[in-house]
Each structure stands twice: as structure tokens, then as C-alpha cells.
Amino acid sequence: MVSGLLKVFTSNKSFALPIIGSPILNTLGLHTFRMRLANGFLALRRFQVAGLMRPIESQQFKRDGIVVLEDFLSESEFSNLVSEVKNTMTAIDTRSPIQNYGDQGFGQKHTFDWGFDRYDGDTLNRFYAIKAEHNATHSFINNKRLKRLTCLFAGTYHDPSKYYLYKLFHGTEDTNADSQKAIHRDTFHSAIKLWYFLEDVKPEHGPFHYAPGTHRLTNRRLKWEKKRSIQASKENKGGAFRISNEELNTLGDGQLTSFPVKANTLVIADIRGFHCRGAALEHQSRLSIYANIRPAPFLPAFHAGKLRAGLNKAKQIFQR
């Protein structure tokens, strides 16, 4: 009972859990209470990491839940970065060729030298770890503008370990559909994903789709979330809610929009907003630097690097 209660104040979102998934408690508003409380902590964390200073992009992100920034790097910086990333990927792909693991639906991680694969249906996500020798990539990750935006939007301090080189390969949809192509929201609390695209993303490449404004907790959204939480509680379902395009339009908070972009474009989105991966031609790919930044929703901000260093030091002391 105590363990279940504590999970209420974590990022756990599964309605298969005893208290989080209680039909009675969610009828009384537990799920929407967690959403509102997480918003309060988000405001606190944003003040911690950024004070009252707000970059010009913050108003758009507050309104829409997404910003698209073209020509993010200079031509020379971008050229050096693309060359480094492609050379790295080519070398790793040669040592660890792509393979099909037979996963159905949302697959598990399959690690390989310098990264891991994960399938969404027949669509492959290949993540490449960023190493110390990747100078141009580290320069991008530590870009002052990037850090200022991500720290503010996510309400957390900068953590380079969240970043990967990322290549997406679209598969076939007939026998093993990609669940990420269904409209959904990832979390009950605000969190961000970002893609810095190293090649043009055209309609045939399956661009990111997002419904601007649907990250906000409007009365209509909270009413919808409460209804879905009760339903999910009764069915012991997960917490990444799906929604049809018709239902999204009825909700009225924002329409699903495609975001094809040019190379050298940064996209940052609040994944509490409704989004999906666009339909694509088979075997098309997208190339980017990617990060999934999800701070603990009910805690103040803390330095992940300093925390890891402190834990390692404590571990060394106890091992003496």
C-alpha cells in the first residue's frame, strides 16, 4: 500500500498499478490532480534553472508546445557536424549491421557496439552513443542557445547523457504496424523531445506531426484526461493515451500538423501534446541528433552529473 502510494508521486503512468489505476480514485480526480501538481513543480523547476529571464522562443513554446528553429548552426559548424556524424554511423553500421530481431509492436532494446536498436513495429530506431572524440557533436550539445532552451522548456539542468545520434528507418506497415504513427501523448506531465535534423525531412520521410496547443491543461483537456483515466483504470492499460484524429478535432485544442523541415533545423516539442510519426514510404530514413528529456515530475531540479558523482563517491566510501 505504501509503495503504491509513493508511486503516485513519480513518473509512473501505468493504470495497471494499484493506486494510480484505481477507478474510484480517478473518478475522484487522482489523474488530473497529478497533472495539475506536476505543472506546479514544472513552474518551480523552470524558475530554478532560468530565473525570470525568458528567451524569445519561450512565448511560442508556451502557446504551441513546439518550436521549429531553422538554420540553427552556421554553415561551417553544420558541415563539420554532418561529416562527423555520417562517418561515425558508417563505421558502426559496418561493425554492427542492422538486423531484424522479430519484435512485434513496441520492441525492447537490443544493444550493440556503441548503441542500441529498438523497433516500433517494422520501423527501426537506431541510437548511436556519443563518445568523447566526437568533438563537433559535443560542440552542438553544449551550444549555449540549445542549453538555454532545453533547460527552460524541460525545467531541468543540462545533461549531455540524454543525447544520441539517431537514424530512423521506416519499414512496412502491413504485418507489423508502427504504433508511433498513431496519434498519442507520451506522458501526463510536461517533458520534451528534440530532433536536430541533419538532412532534409520531406513528406515521404515521415515527418513529425504535432497538434500545437494540446500540451496545455485546458478545461476540455482535463475533462478528456479524466474520462480516459477512468477507462484505463478499468482496463488496466498503460498511460500513453491514443486519440483518433476525429476525437482530437472534437477536443478542439489544436489540429494535427505536419512538420517537414530542412537540414540544420532544430525541433523541440512538449510530448504531453498530441503527436505522432508521419506516414512514410517504405525504407525511407531520417537522420538527426535526438534527446528525450523527462525530469521527475514531482521533484525540484537537480544536476544529474553532480548527483551521479555524489552517488559514485558514496559507493566508494561504503566499499572501503
Coordinates of C-alpha atoms in Angstrom, one line a residue:
M1 CA 0.0 0.0 0.0
V2 CA 2.8 2.4 1.0
S3 CA 4.8 1.5 -2.2
G4 CA 1.7 2.1 -4.3
L5 CA 1.1 5.5 -2.7
L6 CA 4.7 6.6 -3.3
K7 CA 4.4 5.7 -7.0
V8 CA 1.7 8.3 -7.3
F9 CA 4.4 10.9 -6.8
T10 CA 6.7 9.5 -9.5
S11 CA 6.7 9.5 -13.3
N12 CA 4.8 6.1 -13.3
K13 CA 1.9 6.3 -15.6
S14 CA 0.6 2.8 -15.9
F15 CA -3.0 2.3 -14.9
A16 CA -2.2 -1.3 -14.1
L17 CA -0.6 -0.1 -10.9
P18 CA -2.8 -0.4 -7.7
I19 CA -3.4 3.2 -6.7
I20 CA -2.6 5.0 -10.0
G21 CA -5.0 2.6 -11.7
S22 CA -7.9 2.9 -9.1
P23 CA -11.2 3.5 -10.9
I24 CA -12.6 5.1 -7.7
L25 CA -9.7 7.4 -7.1
N26 CA -9.6 8.5 -10.8
T27 CA -13.3 9.1 -10.7
L28 CA -12.5 11.5 -7.8
G29 CA -9.8 13.1 -9.9
L30 CA -6.5 11.5 -9.0
H31 CA -5.1 11.5 -12.5
T32 CA -6.0 15.2 -13.2
F33 CA -4.6 16.1 -9.7
R34 CA -1.3 14.6 -10.7
M35 CA -1.3 16.6 -13.9
R36 CA -2.0 19.9 -12.1
L37 CA 0.6 19.1 -9.4
A38 CA 3.2 18.3 -12.0
N39 CA 2.5 21.7 -13.6
G40 CA 3.3 23.4 -10.3
F41 CA 6.6 21.6 -10.0
L42 CA 7.4 22.5 -13.6
A43 CA 7.0 26.2 -12.8
L44 CA 9.3 25.8 -9.8
R45 CA 12.0 23.9 -11.8
R46 CA 11.8 26.5 -14.6
F47 CA 12.4 29.3 -12.1
Q48 CA 15.3 27.3 -10.6
V49 CA 17.2 26.8 -13.9
A50 CA 16.3 30.1 -15.7
G51 CA 15.0 32.6 -13.1
L52 CA 12.7 35.2 -14.6
M53 CA 14.7 35.5 -17.9
R54 CA 12.9 34.1 -20.9
P55 CA 14.2 33.8 -24.4
I56 CA 12.1 35.0 -27.3
E57 CA 11.1 31.4 -28.2
S58 CA 9.5 30.8 -24.8
Q59 CA 6.3 32.5 -25.7
Q60 CA 5.8 30.3 -28.8
F61 CA 6.6 27.2 -26.8
K62 CA 4.2 28.2 -24.0
R63 CA 1.4 28.8 -26.6
D64 CA 2.1 25.9 -29.0
G65 CA 4.2 23.3 -27.2
I66 CA 6.6 23.2 -30.2
V67 CA 9.3 25.4 -31.7
V68 CA 11.0 24.9 -35.1
L69 CA 14.3 26.7 -35.5
E70 CA 15.8 26.7 -39.0
D71 CA 19.5 27.4 -39.7
F72 CA 20.4 26.6 -36.1
L73 CA 24.1 26.3 -36.7
S74 CA 26.4 28.2 -39.1
E75 CA 27.2 26.6 -42.4
S76 CA 30.7 25.6 -41.3
E77 CA 29.6 24.2 -38.0
F78 CA 26.8 22.2 -39.7
S79 CA 29.1 20.8 -42.4
N80 CA 31.6 19.6 -39.8
L81 CA 28.9 18.1 -37.7
V82 CA 27.3 16.2 -40.6
S83 CA 30.6 14.8 -41.7
E84 CA 31.5 13.6 -38.2
V85 CA 28.1 12.0 -37.6
K86 CA 27.9 10.2 -41.0
N87 CA 31.5 8.9 -40.6
T88 CA 30.6 7.6 -37.1
M89 CA 27.4 5.9 -38.3
T90 CA 29.1 4.3 -41.3
A91 CA 31.9 2.8 -39.1
I92 CA 29.4 1.5 -36.5
D93 CA 27.0 0.1 -39.1
T94 CA 29.9 -1.8 -40.7
R95 CA 30.8 -3.4 -37.4
S96 CA 27.2 -3.9 -36.3
P97 CA 25.0 -4.4 -39.3
I98 CA 21.2 -3.8 -39.0
Q99 CA 19.2 -6.9 -38.3
N100 CA 15.6 -7.8 -37.7
Y101 CA 15.0 -9.2 -34.2
G102 CA 11.4 -10.4 -34.9
D103 CA 9.9 -7.9 -32.4
Q104 CA 6.2 -7.2 -32.7
G105 CA 4.8 -3.8 -31.7
F106 CA 6.9 -1.7 -29.3
G107 CA 10.1 -3.6 -29.1
Q108 CA 12.8 -4.0 -26.5
K109 CA 16.3 -2.5 -26.6
H110 CA 18.9 -4.6 -28.5
T111 CA 22.4 -3.3 -27.6
F112 CA 25.3 -3.4 -30.0
D113 CA 28.8 -1.8 -30.1
W114 CA 28.3 1.9 -29.3
G115 CA 24.5 2.0 -29.2
F116 CA 21.2 0.1 -29.4
D117 CA 18.3 -0.7 -31.7
R118 CA 14.6 -0.6 -30.9
Y119 CA 11.8 -1.4 -33.2
D120 CA 8.4 0.2 -33.4
G121 CA 6.6 -2.4 -35.4
D122 CA 8.7 -2.8 -38.5
T123 CA 10.2 0.7 -38.1
L124 CA 13.8 0.7 -36.7
N125 CA 15.1 3.3 -34.3
R126 CA 18.9 3.0 -34.2
F127 CA 20.6 5.1 -31.5
Y128 CA 24.4 5.7 -31.5
A129 CA 26.1 6.7 -28.3
I130 CA 28.1 10.0 -28.4
K131 CA 31.7 9.5 -27.4
A132 CA 34.4 11.9 -26.1
E133 CA 36.1 12.0 -29.5
H134 CA 33.0 13.4 -31.2
N135 CA 34.1 17.0 -31.0
A136 CA 31.6 18.6 -33.4
T137 CA 28.7 16.7 -31.8
H138 CA 29.8 17.8 -28.3
S139 CA 30.0 21.3 -29.5
F140 CA 26.4 21.1 -30.7
I141 CA 25.2 19.5 -27.4
N142 CA 26.9 22.3 -25.4
N143 CA 25.6 25.1 -27.7
K144 CA 24.5 27.9 -25.4
R145 CA 21.3 28.6 -27.2
L146 CA 20.3 24.9 -27.2
K147 CA 21.1 24.6 -23.5
R148 CA 19.1 27.7 -22.6
L149 CA 16.1 26.5 -24.5
T150 CA 16.1 22.9 -23.3
C151 CA 16.8 23.7 -19.7
L152 CA 13.9 26.2 -19.6
F153 CA 11.4 24.1 -21.6
A154 CA 12.0 20.9 -19.6
G155 CA 12.7 22.6 -16.3
T156 CA 15.9 20.8 -15.7
Y157 CA 19.7 21.3 -15.7
H158 CA 21.7 20.3 -18.8
D159 CA 22.5 16.6 -19.1
P160 CA 24.6 15.6 -22.1
S161 CA 23.9 11.9 -21.5
K162 CA 20.4 12.4 -22.8
Y163 CA 21.6 12.9 -26.4
Y164 CA 22.1 10.3 -29.1
L165 CA 22.9 10.2 -32.8
Y166 CA 19.7 8.8 -34.3
K167 CA 18.7 7.2 -37.5
L168 CA 15.1 6.1 -38.2
F169 CA 14.3 3.5 -40.9
H170 CA 10.7 3.2 -41.9
G171 CA 9.5 -0.4 -42.5
T172 CA 6.3 -1.9 -43.9
E173 CA 3.0 -1.3 -42.2
D174 CA 1.1 -4.4 -43.5
T175 CA 2.0 -7.1 -41.0
N176 CA 3.8 -5.2 -38.1
A177 CA 2.5 -1.6 -37.9
D178 CA 4.4 1.2 -36.3
S179 CA 2.5 2.2 -33.1
Q180 CA 4.2 5.6 -33.1
K181 CA 2.2 6.5 -36.2
A182 CA -1.0 6.6 -34.2
I183 CA -1.8 10.0 -32.5
H184 CA -0.8 9.9 -28.9
R185 CA 0.7 11.8 -26.0
D186 CA 3.6 10.2 -24.1
T187 CA 3.2 11.5 -20.6
F188 CA 0.7 13.0 -18.1
H189 CA 3.4 15.7 -17.2
S190 CA 5.4 18.1 -19.4
A191 CA 8.6 16.7 -20.9
I192 CA 10.4 17.4 -24.1
K193 CA 11.8 15.5 -27.1
L194 CA 14.1 17.2 -29.6
W195 CA 15.4 16.4 -33.0
Y196 CA 18.2 18.3 -34.7
F197 CA 17.8 17.2 -38.3
L198 CA 21.0 16.6 -40.4
E199 CA 19.2 16.0 -43.6
D200 CA 16.0 17.4 -45.2
V201 CA 12.8 15.7 -44.0
K202 CA 10.3 15.6 -46.8
P203 CA 6.7 14.3 -46.7
E204 CA 7.9 10.9 -47.9
H205 CA 10.3 10.6 -45.0
G206 CA 7.5 10.6 -42.4
P207 CA 7.9 14.0 -40.7
F208 CA 7.0 14.7 -37.1
H209 CA 3.3 15.5 -36.6
Y210 CA 2.1 17.7 -33.7
A211 CA -1.1 19.3 -32.6
P212 CA 0.0 22.8 -31.4
G213 CA -1.6 23.9 -28.1
T214 CA -2.6 20.4 -27.0
H215 CA 0.1 20.4 -24.3
R216 CA -1.9 22.9 -22.3
L217 CA -4.3 21.8 -19.5
T218 CA -7.5 23.4 -20.7
N219 CA -10.8 22.5 -19.1
R220 CA -11.7 20.4 -22.2
R221 CA -8.3 18.6 -22.0
L222 CA -8.7 17.9 -18.3
K223 CA -12.2 16.6 -18.8
W224 CA -10.9 14.3 -21.6
E225 CA -8.0 13.1 -19.4
K226 CA -10.3 12.3 -16.5
K227 CA -12.6 10.2 -18.7
R228 CA -9.7 8.3 -20.3
S229 CA -8.1 7.7 -16.9
I230 CA -11.3 6.1 -15.6
Q231 CA -11.5 3.9 -18.7
A232 CA -7.8 2.9 -18.5
S233 CA -8.2 2.1 -14.8
K234 CA -10.9 -0.4 -15.5
E235 CA -8.9 -2.0 -18.3
N236 CA -5.5 -2.0 -16.6
K237 CA -4.0 -0.1 -19.5
G238 CA -0.8 1.9 -20.0
G239 CA -0.6 5.7 -19.7
A240 CA 0.4 6.8 -23.2
F241 CA -3.1 7.6 -24.3
R242 CA -4.0 7.3 -28.0
I243 CA -6.6 9.5 -29.7
S244 CA -8.2 9.5 -33.1
N245 CA -8.0 12.4 -35.5
E246 CA -11.7 12.9 -35.3
E247 CA -11.7 12.9 -31.5
L248 CA -8.7 15.3 -31.5
N249 CA -10.7 17.7 -33.7
T250 CA -13.7 17.4 -31.4
L251 CA -11.5 18.2 -28.4
G252 CA -10.8 21.5 -30.2
D253 CA -7.4 22.4 -28.6
G254 CA -5.3 22.1 -31.8
Q255 CA -5.2 20.3 -35.1
L256 CA -2.5 17.8 -36.1
T257 CA 0.1 19.5 -38.3
S258 CA 3.0 18.0 -40.3
F259 CA 6.4 19.5 -39.8
P260 CA 8.6 18.7 -42.8
V261 CA 11.9 20.6 -42.3
K262 CA 15.1 21.5 -43.9
A263 CA 18.5 20.2 -42.8
N264 CA 20.0 22.2 -39.9
T265 CA 16.6 22.6 -38.2
L266 CA 16.0 22.1 -34.5
V267 CA 12.6 20.9 -33.4
I268 CA 11.7 20.8 -29.7
A269 CA 8.2 19.6 -28.6
D270 CA 6.4 19.1 -25.3
I271 CA 5.3 15.4 -25.5
R272 CA 2.3 15.9 -23.3
G273 CA 0.9 17.4 -26.5
F274 CA -0.6 15.1 -29.0
H275 CA 1.8 13.9 -31.8
C276 CA 2.8 11.1 -34.0
R277 CA 5.3 9.9 -36.6
G278 CA 4.1 10.7 -40.1
A279 CA 3.3 8.0 -42.7
A280 CA 6.3 7.4 -45.0
L281 CA 7.4 5.5 -48.0
E282 CA 9.0 2.1 -47.2
H283 CA 12.7 2.1 -46.4
Q284 CA 12.9 5.9 -46.2
S285 CA 15.1 7.2 -43.3
R286 CA 15.5 10.3 -41.1
L287 CA 18.9 11.4 -39.6
S288 CA 19.2 13.5 -36.5
I289 CA 20.6 14.2 -33.1
Y290 CA 17.9 13.3 -30.6
A291 CA 17.2 13.7 -26.9
N292 CA 14.3 12.6 -24.7
I293 CA 14.4 14.8 -21.6
R294 CA 11.9 13.8 -18.8
P295 CA 12.6 15.3 -15.4
A296 CA 11.0 13.7 -12.3
P297 CA 7.6 15.5 -12.3
F298 CA 7.3 15.9 -8.6
L299 CA 10.8 17.0 -7.6
P300 CA 12.7 20.2 -7.9
A301 CA 15.5 20.4 -10.5
F302 CA 18.9 18.9 -9.7
H303 CA 22.2 18.4 -11.6
A304 CA 22.3 14.9 -12.9
G305 CA 26.1 15.0 -13.3
K306 CA 26.6 16.1 -9.7
L307 CA 24.1 13.5 -8.4
R308 CA 25.9 10.7 -10.3
A309 CA 29.3 12.0 -8.9
G310 CA 27.9 12.1 -5.4
L311 CA 26.5 8.6 -5.7
N312 CA 29.8 7.2 -7.0
K313 CA 31.6 8.9 -4.2
A314 CA 29.2 7.4 -1.6
K315 CA 29.6 4.0 -3.2
Q316 CA 33.4 4.3 -3.0
I317 CA 33.2 5.2 0.7
F318 CA 31.0 2.2 1.6
Q319 CA 33.2 -0.1 -0.4
R320 CA 36.3 0.8 1.7

